[in-house]
Amino acid sequence: TFSLNYASMWIVRFAVDPSMQILAAGNERGCIHLWDIGARSVKPFRRLHVHRTAIIRCVGFSPDGAILTASTDDGFIYRWNVSREPPTSPRCKK
């Protein structure tokens, strides 16, 4: 079980990378949480934040799993290189 705060909107789109190791889901405050599916921890190993507070409507991985994209309610599309190493974004609330 993975918990996602601020996700009371009627639909939450999530994605799993092609290797079936990383789960990504966004919330209504513009934060995307990444979980290691195989880890015993239910806490995300990384949080990404878009540059505004907007509902994340869709997330998706590239075919090789190296890139994550997200679209928001206000029409923006964001892109990140996926890594397990960078620190958690301080703007995302737990």
mmCIF file of N, CA, C and O in Angstrom:
data_model
loop_
_atom_site.group_PDB
_atom_site.id
_atom_site.type_symbol
_atom_site.label_atom_id
_atom_site.label_comp_id
_atom_site.label_asym_id
_atom_site.label_seq_id
_atom_site.Cartn_x
_atom_site.Cartn_y
_atom_site.Cartn_z
ATOM 1 N N THR A 1 0.834 -1.177 0.000
ATOM 2 C CA THR A 1 0.000 0.000 0.000
ATOM 3 C C THR A 1 0.879 1.241 0.000
ATOM 4 O O THR A 1 1.809 1.347 0.793
ATOM 5 N N PHE A 2 0.596 2.176 -0.902
ATOM 6 C CA PHE A 2 1.309 3.440 -0.978
ATOM 7 C C PHE A 2 0.310 4.561 -0.735
ATOM 8 O O PHE A 2 -0.749 4.592 -1.353
ATOM 9 N N SER A 3 0.633 5.462 0.172
ATOM 10 C CA SER A 3 -0.257 6.549 0.533
ATOM 11 C C SER A 3 0.102 7.809 -0.253
ATOM 12 O O SER A 3 1.274 8.155 -0.390
ATOM 13 N N LEU A 4 -0.929 8.507 -0.761
ATOM 14 C CA LEU A 4 -0.733 9.738 -1.515
ATOM 15 C C LEU A 4 -1.616 10.819 -0.899
ATOM 16 O O LEU A 4 -2.849 10.764 -0.990
ATOM 17 N N ASN A 5 -0.996 11.788 -0.243
ATOM 18 C CA ASN A 5 -1.735 12.897 0.371
ATOM 19 C C ASN A 5 -2.212 13.879 -0.687
ATOM 20 O O ASN A 5 -1.636 13.981 -1.762
ATOM 21 N N TYR A 6 -3.240 14.628 -0.363
ATOM 22 C CA TYR A 6 -3.815 15.663 -1.227
ATOM 23 C C TYR A 6 -4.213 15.075 -2.579
ATOM 24 O O TYR A 6 -3.906 15.620 -3.630
ATOM 25 N N ALA A 7 -4.922 13.974 -2.530
ATOM 26 C CA ALA A 7 -5.372 13.306 -3.748
ATOM 27 C C ALA A 7 -6.871 13.042 -3.679
ATOM 28 O O ALA A 7 -7.334 11.954 -3.988
ATOM 29 N N SER A 8 -7.629 14.049 -3.287
ATOM 30 C CA SER A 8 -9.071 13.872 -3.154
ATOM 31 C C SER A 8 -9.814 14.118 -4.464
ATOM 32 O O SER A 8 -11.029 13.986 -4.512
ATOM 33 N N MET A 9 -9.083 14.470 -5.538
ATOM 34 C CA MET A 9 -9.767 14.691 -6.804
ATOM 35 C C MET A 9 -10.367 13.382 -7.313
ATOM 36 O O MET A 9 -9.994 12.305 -6.867
ATOM 37 N N TRP A 10 -11.261 13.454 -8.220
ATOM 38 C CA TRP A 10 -12.041 12.282 -8.620
ATOM 39 C C TRP A 10 -11.242 11.250 -9.395
ATOM 40 O O TRP A 10 -11.655 10.104 -9.515
ATOM 41 N N ILE A 11 -10.089 11.612 -9.939
ATOM 42 C CA ILE A 11 -9.258 10.623 -10.634
ATOM 43 C C ILE A 11 -7.784 10.929 -10.395
ATOM 44 O O ILE A 11 -7.384 12.087 -10.388
ATOM 45 N N VAL A 12 -7.011 9.894 -10.143
ATOM 46 C CA VAL A 12 -5.564 10.016 -9.992
ATOM 47 C C VAL A 12 -4.928 9.059 -11.004
ATOM 48 O O VAL A 12 -5.144 7.855 -10.938
ATOM 49 N N ARG A 13 -4.194 9.609 -11.947
ATOM 50 C CA ARG A 13 -3.501 8.780 -12.928
ATOM 51 C C ARG A 13 -2.109 8.482 -12.399
ATOM 52 O O ARG A 13 -1.416 9.368 -11.924
ATOM 53 N N PHE A 14 -1.713 7.243 -12.489
ATOM 54 C CA PHE A 14 -0.383 6.851 -12.043
ATOM 55 C C PHE A 14 0.297 6.100 -13.171
ATOM 56 O O PHE A 14 -0.331 5.747 -14.176
ATOM 57 N N ALA A 15 1.605 5.866 -13.019
ATOM 58 C CA ALA A 15 2.364 5.137 -14.029
ATOM 59 C C ALA A 15 3.418 4.275 -13.343
ATOM 60 O O ALA A 15 3.907 4.603 -12.263
ATOM 61 N N VAL A 16 3.767 3.190 -13.998
ATOM 62 C CA VAL A 16 4.852 2.314 -13.557
ATOM 63 C C VAL A 16 5.886 2.292 -14.672
ATOM 64 O O VAL A 16 5.526 2.196 -15.856
ATOM 65 N N ASP A 17 7.163 2.405 -14.306
ATOM 66 C CA ASP A 17 8.208 2.409 -15.326
ATOM 67 C C ASP A 17 8.287 1.040 -16.013
ATOM 68 O O ASP A 17 7.776 0.050 -15.491
ATOM 69 N N PRO A 18 8.918 0.971 -17.197
ATOM 70 C CA PRO A 18 8.961 -0.286 -17.954
ATOM 71 C C PRO A 18 9.622 -1.455 -17.214
ATOM 72 O O PRO A 18 9.289 -2.606 -17.466
ATOM 73 N N SER A 19 10.513 -1.176 -16.289
ATOM 74 C CA SER A 19 11.166 -2.260 -15.540
ATOM 75 C C SER A 19 10.314 -2.734 -14.361
ATOM 76 O O SER A 19 10.714 -3.638 -13.629
ATOM 77 N N MET A 20 9.157 -2.080 -14.173
ATOM 78 C CA MET A 20 8.231 -2.418 -13.082
ATOM 79 C C MET A 20 8.863 -2.224 -11.704
ATOM 80 O O MET A 20 8.558 -2.934 -10.763
ATOM 81 N N GLN A 21 9.730 -1.209 -11.584
ATOM 82 C CA GLN A 21 10.414 -0.925 -10.327
ATOM 83 C C GLN A 21 9.960 0.369 -9.661
ATOM 84 O O GLN A 21 10.076 0.517 -8.460
ATOM 85 N N ILE A 22 9.476 1.329 -10.455
ATOM 86 C CA ILE A 22 9.126 2.645 -9.918
ATOM 87 C C ILE A 22 7.661 2.955 -10.217
ATOM 88 O O ILE A 22 7.199 2.824 -11.350
ATOM 89 N N LEU A 23 6.948 3.388 -9.180
ATOM 90 C CA LEU A 23 5.560 3.835 -9.305
ATOM 91 C C LEU A 23 5.552 5.347 -9.146
ATOM 92 O O LEU A 23 6.196 5.878 -8.222
ATOM 93 N N ALA A 24 4.865 6.059 -10.030
ATOM 94 C CA ALA A 24 4.766 7.514 -9.957
ATOM 95 C C ALA A 24 3.292 7.911 -9.933
ATOM 96 O O ALA A 24 2.483 7.366 -10.684
ATOM 97 N N ALA A 25 2.949 8.859 -9.050
ATOM 98 C CA ALA A 25 1.583 9.387 -8.982
ATOM 99 C C ALA A 25 1.642 10.836 -8.528
ATOM 100 O O ALA A 25 2.462 11.194 -7.683
ATOM 101 N N GLY A 26 0.771 11.657 -9.103
ATOM 102 C CA GLY A 26 0.727 13.074 -8.748
ATOM 103 C C GLY A 26 -0.501 13.393 -7.913
ATOM 104 O O GLY A 26 -1.460 12.622 -7.874
ATOM 105 N N ASN A 27 -0.454 14.549 -7.265
ATOM 106 C CA ASN A 27 -1.578 14.958 -6.422
ATOM 107 C C ASN A 27 -2.118 16.320 -6.843
ATOM 108 O O ASN A 27 -1.683 16.892 -7.841
ATOM 109 N N GLU A 28 -3.047 16.840 -6.077
ATOM 110 C CA GLU A 28 -3.702 18.096 -6.429
ATOM 111 C C GLU A 28 -2.895 19.331 -6.040
ATOM 112 O O GLU A 28 -3.319 20.448 -6.300
ATOM 113 N N ARG A 29 -1.736 19.160 -5.465
ATOM 114 C CA ARG A 29 -0.882 20.289 -5.085
ATOM 115 C C ARG A 29 0.370 20.391 -5.946
ATOM 116 O O ARG A 29 1.325 21.064 -5.586
ATOM 117 N N GLY A 30 0.386 19.689 -7.069
ATOM 118 C CA GLY A 30 1.511 19.793 -7.998
ATOM 119 C C GLY A 30 2.730 18.990 -7.608
ATOM 120 O O GLY A 30 3.835 19.290 -8.042
ATOM 121 N N CYS A 31 2.558 17.967 -6.811
ATOM 122 C CA CYS A 31 3.673 17.145 -6.355
ATOM 123 C C CYS A 31 3.534 15.732 -6.912
ATOM 124 O O CYS A 31 2.449 15.162 -6.913
ATOM 125 N N ILE A 32 4.639 15.190 -7.393
ATOM 126 C CA ILE A 32 4.670 13.816 -7.891
ATOM 127 C C ILE A 32 5.533 12.995 -6.951
ATOM 128 O O ILE A 32 6.660 13.382 -6.634
ATOM 129 N N HIS A 33 5.004 11.883 -6.492
ATOM 130 C CA HIS A 33 5.718 10.986 -5.594
ATOM 131 C C HIS A 33 6.199 9.779 -6.387
ATOM 132 O O HIS A 33 5.450 9.241 -7.204
ATOM 133 N N LEU A 34 7.435 9.365 -6.123
ATOM 134 C CA LEU A 34 8.010 8.175 -6.754
ATOM 135 C C LEU A 34 8.315 7.151 -5.670
ATOM 136 O O LEU A 34 8.982 7.459 -4.693
ATOM 137 N N TRP A 35 7.806 5.939 -5.855
ATOM 138 C CA TRP A 35 8.046 4.849 -4.919
ATOM 139 C C TRP A 35 8.832 3.734 -5.581
ATOM 140 O O TRP A 35 8.631 3.440 -6.759
ATOM 141 N N ASP A 36 9.696 3.101 -4.817
ATOM 142 C CA ASP A 36 10.379 1.883 -5.247
ATOM 143 C C ASP A 36 9.421 0.735 -4.933
ATOM 144 O O ASP A 36 9.180 0.425 -3.767
ATOM 145 N N ILE A 37 8.885 0.108 -5.954
ATOM 146 C CA ILE A 37 7.859 -0.915 -5.753
ATOM 147 C C ILE A 37 8.380 -2.100 -4.954
ATOM 148 O O ILE A 37 7.678 -2.666 -4.128
ATOM 149 N N GLY A 38 9.631 -2.479 -5.167
ATOM 150 C CA GLY A 38 10.186 -3.641 -4.488
ATOM 151 C C GLY A 38 10.666 -3.380 -3.066
ATOM 152 O O GLY A 38 10.905 -4.314 -2.309
ATOM 153 N N ALA A 39 10.811 -2.122 -2.689
ATOM 154 C CA ALA A 39 11.308 -1.802 -1.346
ATOM 155 C C ALA A 39 10.235 -2.076 -0.301
ATOM 156 O O ALA A 39 9.050 -2.034 -0.576
ATOM 157 N N ARG A 40 10.646 -2.318 0.892
ATOM 158 C CA ARG A 40 9.696 -2.567 1.977
ATOM 159 C C ARG A 40 9.128 -1.269 2.546
ATOM 160 O O ARG A 40 8.154 -1.287 3.273
ATOM 161 N N SER A 41 9.735 -0.134 2.191
ATOM 162 C CA SER A 41 9.271 1.154 2.689
ATOM 163 C C SER A 41 8.069 1.641 1.882
ATOM 164 O O SER A 41 8.037 1.518 0.664
ATOM 165 N N VAL A 42 7.086 2.201 2.569
ATOM 166 C CA VAL A 42 5.932 2.774 1.886
ATOM 167 C C VAL A 42 6.140 4.265 1.616
ATOM 168 O O VAL A 42 5.306 4.899 0.978
ATOM 169 N N LYS A 43 7.263 4.816 2.062
ATOM 170 C CA LYS A 43 7.568 6.220 1.826
ATOM 171 C C LYS A 43 8.182 6.380 0.435
ATOM 172 O O LYS A 43 8.986 5.561 0.006
ATOM 173 N N PRO A 44 7.816 7.454 -0.273
ATOM 174 C CA PRO A 44 8.425 7.686 -1.585
ATOM 175 C C PRO A 44 9.907 7.983 -1.436
ATOM 176 O O PRO A 44 10.333 8.594 -0.459
ATOM 177 N N PHE A 45 10.706 7.530 -2.415
ATOM 178 C CA PHE A 45 12.143 7.814 -2.364
ATOM 179 C C PHE A 45 12.461 9.162 -2.983
ATOM 180 O O PHE A 45 13.552 9.696 -2.807
ATOM 181 N N ARG A 46 11.503 9.743 -3.699
ATOM 182 C CA ARG A 46 11.726 11.053 -4.313
ATOM 183 C C ARG A 46 10.391 11.743 -4.534
ATOM 184 O O ARG A 46 9.382 11.108 -4.813
ATOM 185 N N ARG A 47 10.402 13.066 -4.411
ATOM 186 C CA ARG A 47 9.227 13.884 -4.709
ATOM 187 C C ARG A 47 9.646 14.959 -5.712
ATOM 188 O O ARG A 47 10.686 15.590 -5.545
ATOM 189 N N LEU A 48 8.828 15.154 -6.705
ATOM 190 C CA LEU A 48 9.073 16.180 -7.717
ATOM 191 C C LEU A 48 7.946 17.198 -7.632
ATOM 192 O O LEU A 48 6.809 16.841 -7.316
ATOM 193 N N HIS A 49 8.238 18.444 -7.922
ATOM 194 C CA HIS A 49 7.219 19.479 -7.835
ATOM 195 C C HIS A 49 7.219 20.290 -9.122
ATOM 196 O O HIS A 49 8.271 20.660 -9.615
ATOM 197 N N VAL A 50 6.032 20.568 -9.645
ATOM 198 C CA VAL A 50 5.929 21.451 -10.798
ATOM 199 C C VAL A 50 6.069 22.886 -10.314
ATOM 200 O O VAL A 50 5.999 23.150 -9.124
ATOM 201 N N HIS A 51 6.251 23.816 -11.222
ATOM 202 C CA HIS A 51 6.559 25.194 -10.851
ATOM 203 C C HIS A 51 5.364 26.008 -10.384
ATOM 204 O O HIS A 51 5.469 27.177 -10.104
ATOM 205 N N ARG A 52 4.234 25.383 -10.306
ATOM 206 C CA ARG A 52 3.026 26.059 -9.816
ATOM 207 C C ARG A 52 2.203 25.034 -9.061
ATOM 208 O O ARG A 52 2.444 23.847 -9.183
ATOM 209 N N THR A 53 1.244 25.483 -8.308
ATOM 210 C CA THR A 53 0.362 24.551 -7.622
ATOM 211 C C THR A 53 -0.785 24.232 -8.571
ATOM 212 O O THR A 53 -1.656 25.063 -8.795
ATOM 213 N N ALA A 54 -0.730 23.058 -9.157
ATOM 214 C CA ALA A 54 -1.758 22.633 -10.102
ATOM 215 C C ALA A 54 -1.965 21.131 -9.948
ATOM 216 O O ALA A 54 -1.050 20.403 -9.573
ATOM 217 N N ILE A 55 -3.146 20.682 -10.256
ATOM 218 C CA ILE A 55 -3.438 19.259 -10.172
ATOM 219 C C ILE A 55 -2.666 18.509 -11.248
ATOM 220 O O ILE A 55 -2.691 18.885 -12.413
ATOM 221 N N ILE A 56 -1.969 17.466 -10.820
ATOM 222 C CA ILE A 56 -1.280 16.593 -11.769
ATOM 223 C C ILE A 56 -2.342 15.652 -12.331
ATOM 224 O O ILE A 56 -2.936 14.858 -11.601
ATOM 225 N N ARG A 57 -2.585 15.728 -13.626
ATOM 226 C CA ARG A 57 -3.627 14.910 -14.236
ATOM 227 C C ARG A 57 -3.103 13.619 -14.846
ATOM 228 O O ARG A 57 -3.843 12.644 -14.961
ATOM 229 N N CYS A 58 -1.842 13.601 -15.253
ATOM 230 C CA CYS A 58 -1.324 12.399 -15.904
ATOM 231 C C CYS A 58 0.194 12.350 -15.741
ATOM 232 O O CYS A 58 0.854 13.391 -15.777
ATOM 233 N N VAL A 59 0.734 11.175 -15.520
ATOM 234 C CA VAL A 59 2.180 10.958 -15.488
ATOM 235 C C VAL A 59 2.500 9.778 -16.401
ATOM 236 O O VAL A 59 1.664 8.910 -16.623
ATOM 237 N N GLY A 60 3.732 9.760 -16.937
ATOM 238 C CA GLY A 60 4.130 8.660 -17.801
ATOM 239 C C GLY A 60 5.636 8.580 -17.930
ATOM 240 O O GLY A 60 6.334 9.594 -17.833
ATOM 241 N N PHE A 61 6.133 7.369 -18.127
ATOM 242 C CA PHE A 61 7.558 7.127 -18.307
ATOM 243 C C PHE A 61 7.868 6.924 -19.788
ATOM 244 O O PHE A 61 7.029 6.421 -20.544
ATOM 245 N N SER A 62 9.090 7.264 -20.183
ATOM 246 C CA SER A 62 9.558 6.956 -21.530
ATOM 247 C C SER A 62 9.744 5.444 -21.647
ATOM 248 O O SER A 62 9.823 4.748 -20.623
ATOM 249 N N PRO A 63 9.844 4.907 -22.863
ATOM 250 C CA PRO A 63 10.002 3.456 -23.029
ATOM 251 C C PRO A 63 11.215 2.863 -22.313
ATOM 252 O O PRO A 63 11.180 1.710 -21.894
ATOM 253 N N ASP A 64 12.278 3.652 -22.130
ATOM 254 C CA ASP A 64 13.451 3.132 -21.411
ATOM 255 C C ASP A 64 13.418 3.458 -19.922
ATOM 256 O O ASP A 64 14.311 3.080 -19.176
ATOM 257 N N GLY A 65 12.398 4.181 -19.463
ATOM 258 C CA GLY A 65 12.247 4.503 -18.050
ATOM 259 C C GLY A 65 13.127 5.624 -17.548
ATOM 260 O O GLY A 65 13.114 5.940 -16.369
ATOM 261 N N ALA A 66 13.873 6.277 -18.439
ATOM 262 C CA ALA A 66 14.812 7.321 -18.023
ATOM 263 C C ALA A 66 14.163 8.689 -17.872
ATOM 264 O O ALA A 66 14.724 9.575 -17.236
ATOM 265 N N ILE A 67 12.986 8.876 -18.446
ATOM 266 C CA ILE A 67 12.318 10.175 -18.434
ATOM 267 C C ILE A 67 10.899 10.014 -17.897
ATOM 268 O O ILE A 67 10.204 9.067 -18.239
ATOM 269 N N LEU A 68 10.500 10.953 -17.053
ATOM 270 C CA LEU A 68 9.133 11.010 -16.538
ATOM 271 C C LEU A 68 8.508 12.309 -17.025
ATOM 272 O O LEU A 68 9.141 13.369 -16.955
ATOM 273 N N THR A 69 7.295 12.237 -17.533
ATOM 274 C CA THR A 69 6.565 13.438 -17.929
ATOM 275 C C THR A 69 5.272 13.521 -17.124
ATOM 276 O O THR A 69 4.767 12.512 -16.651
ATOM 277 N N ALA A 70 4.779 14.747 -16.980
ATOM 278 C CA ALA A 70 3.520 14.970 -16.266
ATOM 279 C C ALA A 70 2.784 16.122 -16.917
ATOM 280 O O ALA A 70 3.410 17.068 -17.422
ATOM 281 N N SER A 71 1.474 16.042 -16.913
ATOM 282 C CA SER A 71 0.656 17.157 -17.396
ATOM 283 C C SER A 71 -0.213 17.643 -16.245
ATOM 284 O O SER A 71 -0.597 16.869 -15.370
ATOM 285 N N THR A 72 -0.504 18.936 -16.259
ATOM 286 C CA THR A 72 -1.277 19.543 -15.179
ATOM 287 C C THR A 72 -2.615 20.074 -15.692
ATOM 288 O O THR A 72 -2.819 20.228 -16.893
ATOM 289 N N ASP A 73 -3.479 20.360 -14.755
ATOM 290 C CA ASP A 73 -4.817 20.857 -15.047
ATOM 291 C C ASP A 73 -4.803 22.178 -15.808
ATOM 292 O O ASP A 73 -5.741 22.481 -16.524
ATOM 293 N N ASP A 74 -3.750 22.952 -15.637
ATOM 294 C CA ASP A 74 -3.694 24.259 -16.296
ATOM 295 C C ASP A 74 -2.971 24.224 -17.637
ATOM 296 O O ASP A 74 -2.607 25.250 -18.195
ATOM 297 N N GLY A 75 -2.741 23.024 -18.187
ATOM 298 C CA GLY A 75 -2.240 22.889 -19.550
ATOM 299 C C GLY A 75 -0.737 22.826 -19.726
ATOM 300 O O GLY A 75 -0.246 22.880 -20.853
ATOM 301 N N PHE A 76 0.031 22.680 -18.667
ATOM 302 C CA PHE A 76 1.477 22.592 -18.793
ATOM 303 C C PHE A 76 1.923 21.130 -18.818
ATOM 304 O O PHE A 76 1.275 20.263 -18.234
ATOM 305 N N ILE A 77 3.053 20.887 -19.474
ATOM 306 C CA ILE A 77 3.668 19.560 -19.505
ATOM 307 C C ILE A 77 5.080 19.710 -18.949
ATOM 308 O O ILE A 77 5.815 20.621 -19.338
ATOM 309 N N TYR A 78 5.462 18.811 -18.044
ATOM 310 C CA TYR A 78 6.766 18.852 -17.385
ATOM 311 C C TYR A 78 7.533 17.573 -17.690
ATOM 312 O O TYR A 78 6.942 16.528 -17.924
ATOM 313 N N ARG A 79 8.871 17.675 -17.643
ATOM 314 C CA ARG A 79 9.740 16.537 -17.944
ATOM 315 C C ARG A 79 10.889 16.498 -16.934
ATOM 316 O O ARG A 79 11.465 17.527 -16.603
ATOM 317 N N TRP A 80 11.217 15.278 -16.455
ATOM 318 C CA TRP A 80 12.339 15.064 -15.547
ATOM 319 C C TRP A 80 13.141 13.847 -15.992
ATOM 320 O O TRP A 80 12.572 12.886 -16.506
ATOM 321 N N ASN A 81 14.436 13.888 -15.743
ATOM 322 C CA ASN A 81 15.261 12.689 -15.855
ATOM 323 C C ASN A 81 15.072 11.922 -14.557
ATOM 324 O O ASN A 81 15.198 12.499 -13.480
ATOM 325 N N VAL A 82 14.786 10.647 -14.650
ATOM 326 C CA VAL A 82 14.491 9.848 -13.465
ATOM 327 C C VAL A 82 15.787 9.327 -12.862
ATOM 328 O O VAL A 82 16.609 8.752 -13.544
ATOM 329 N N SER A 83 15.932 9.557 -11.560
ATOM 330 C CA SER A 83 17.088 9.090 -10.808
ATOM 331 C C SER A 83 16.650 8.849 -9.374
ATOM 332 O O SER A 83 15.756 9.513 -8.872
ATOM 333 N N ARG A 84 17.317 7.948 -8.714
ATOM 334 C CA ARG A 84 16.999 7.686 -7.307
ATOM 335 C C ARG A 84 17.849 8.530 -6.364
ATOM 336 O O ARG A 84 17.628 8.511 -5.173
ATOM 337 N N GLU A 85 18.799 9.261 -6.890
ATOM 338 C CA GLU A 85 19.776 9.938 -6.051
ATOM 339 C C GLU A 85 19.427 11.359 -5.595
ATOM 340 O O GLU A 85 19.702 11.700 -4.477
ATOM 341 N N PRO A 86 18.846 12.244 -6.449
ATOM 342 C CA PRO A 86 18.663 13.628 -6.008
ATOM 343 C C PRO A 86 17.798 13.739 -4.756
ATOM 344 O O PRO A 86 16.943 12.880 -4.522
ATOM 345 N N PRO A 87 18.003 14.775 -3.958
ATOM 346 C CA PRO A 87 17.240 14.937 -2.730
ATOM 347 C C PRO A 87 15.770 15.232 -3.003
ATOM 348 O O PRO A 87 15.387 15.663 -4.075
ATOM 349 N N THR A 88 14.970 15.008 -1.980
ATOM 350 C CA THR A 88 13.549 15.289 -2.045
ATOM 351 C C THR A 88 13.336 16.794 -2.177
ATOM 352 O O THR A 88 14.022 17.579 -1.545
ATOM 353 N N SER A 89 12.396 17.167 -3.017
ATOM 354 C CA SER A 89 12.075 18.585 -3.194
ATOM 355 C C SER A 89 11.505 19.145 -1.897
ATOM 356 O O SER A 89 10.579 18.569 -1.344
ATOM 357 N N PRO A 90 12.033 20.246 -1.382
ATOM 358 C CA PRO A 90 11.519 20.795 -0.123
ATOM 359 C C PRO A 90 10.125 21.394 -0.248
ATOM 360 O O PRO A 90 9.469 21.638 0.723
ATOM 361 N N ARG A 91 9.647 21.652 -1.489
ATOM 362 C CA ARG A 91 8.342 22.279 -1.641
ATOM 363 C C ARG A 91 7.184 21.301 -1.553
ATOM 364 O O ARG A 91 6.045 21.699 -1.461
ATOM 365 N N CYS A 92 7.448 20.020 -1.631
ATOM 366 C CA CYS A 92 6.365 19.031 -1.562
ATOM 367 C C CYS A 92 6.075 18.694 -0.103
ATOM 368 O O CYS A 92 6.968 18.297 0.628
ATOM 369 N N LYS A 93 4.861 18.851 0.288
ATOM 370 C CA LYS A 93 4.450 18.497 1.641
ATOM 371 C C LYS A 93 4.191 17.005 1.724
ATOM 372 O O LYS A 93 3.726 16.394 0.789
ATOM 373 N N LYS A 94 4.479 16.425 2.865
ATOM 374 C CA LYS A 94 4.277 14.989 3.038
ATOM 375 C C LYS A 94 2.842 14.618 3.122
ATOM 376 O O LYS A 94 1.933 15.165 3.345
#
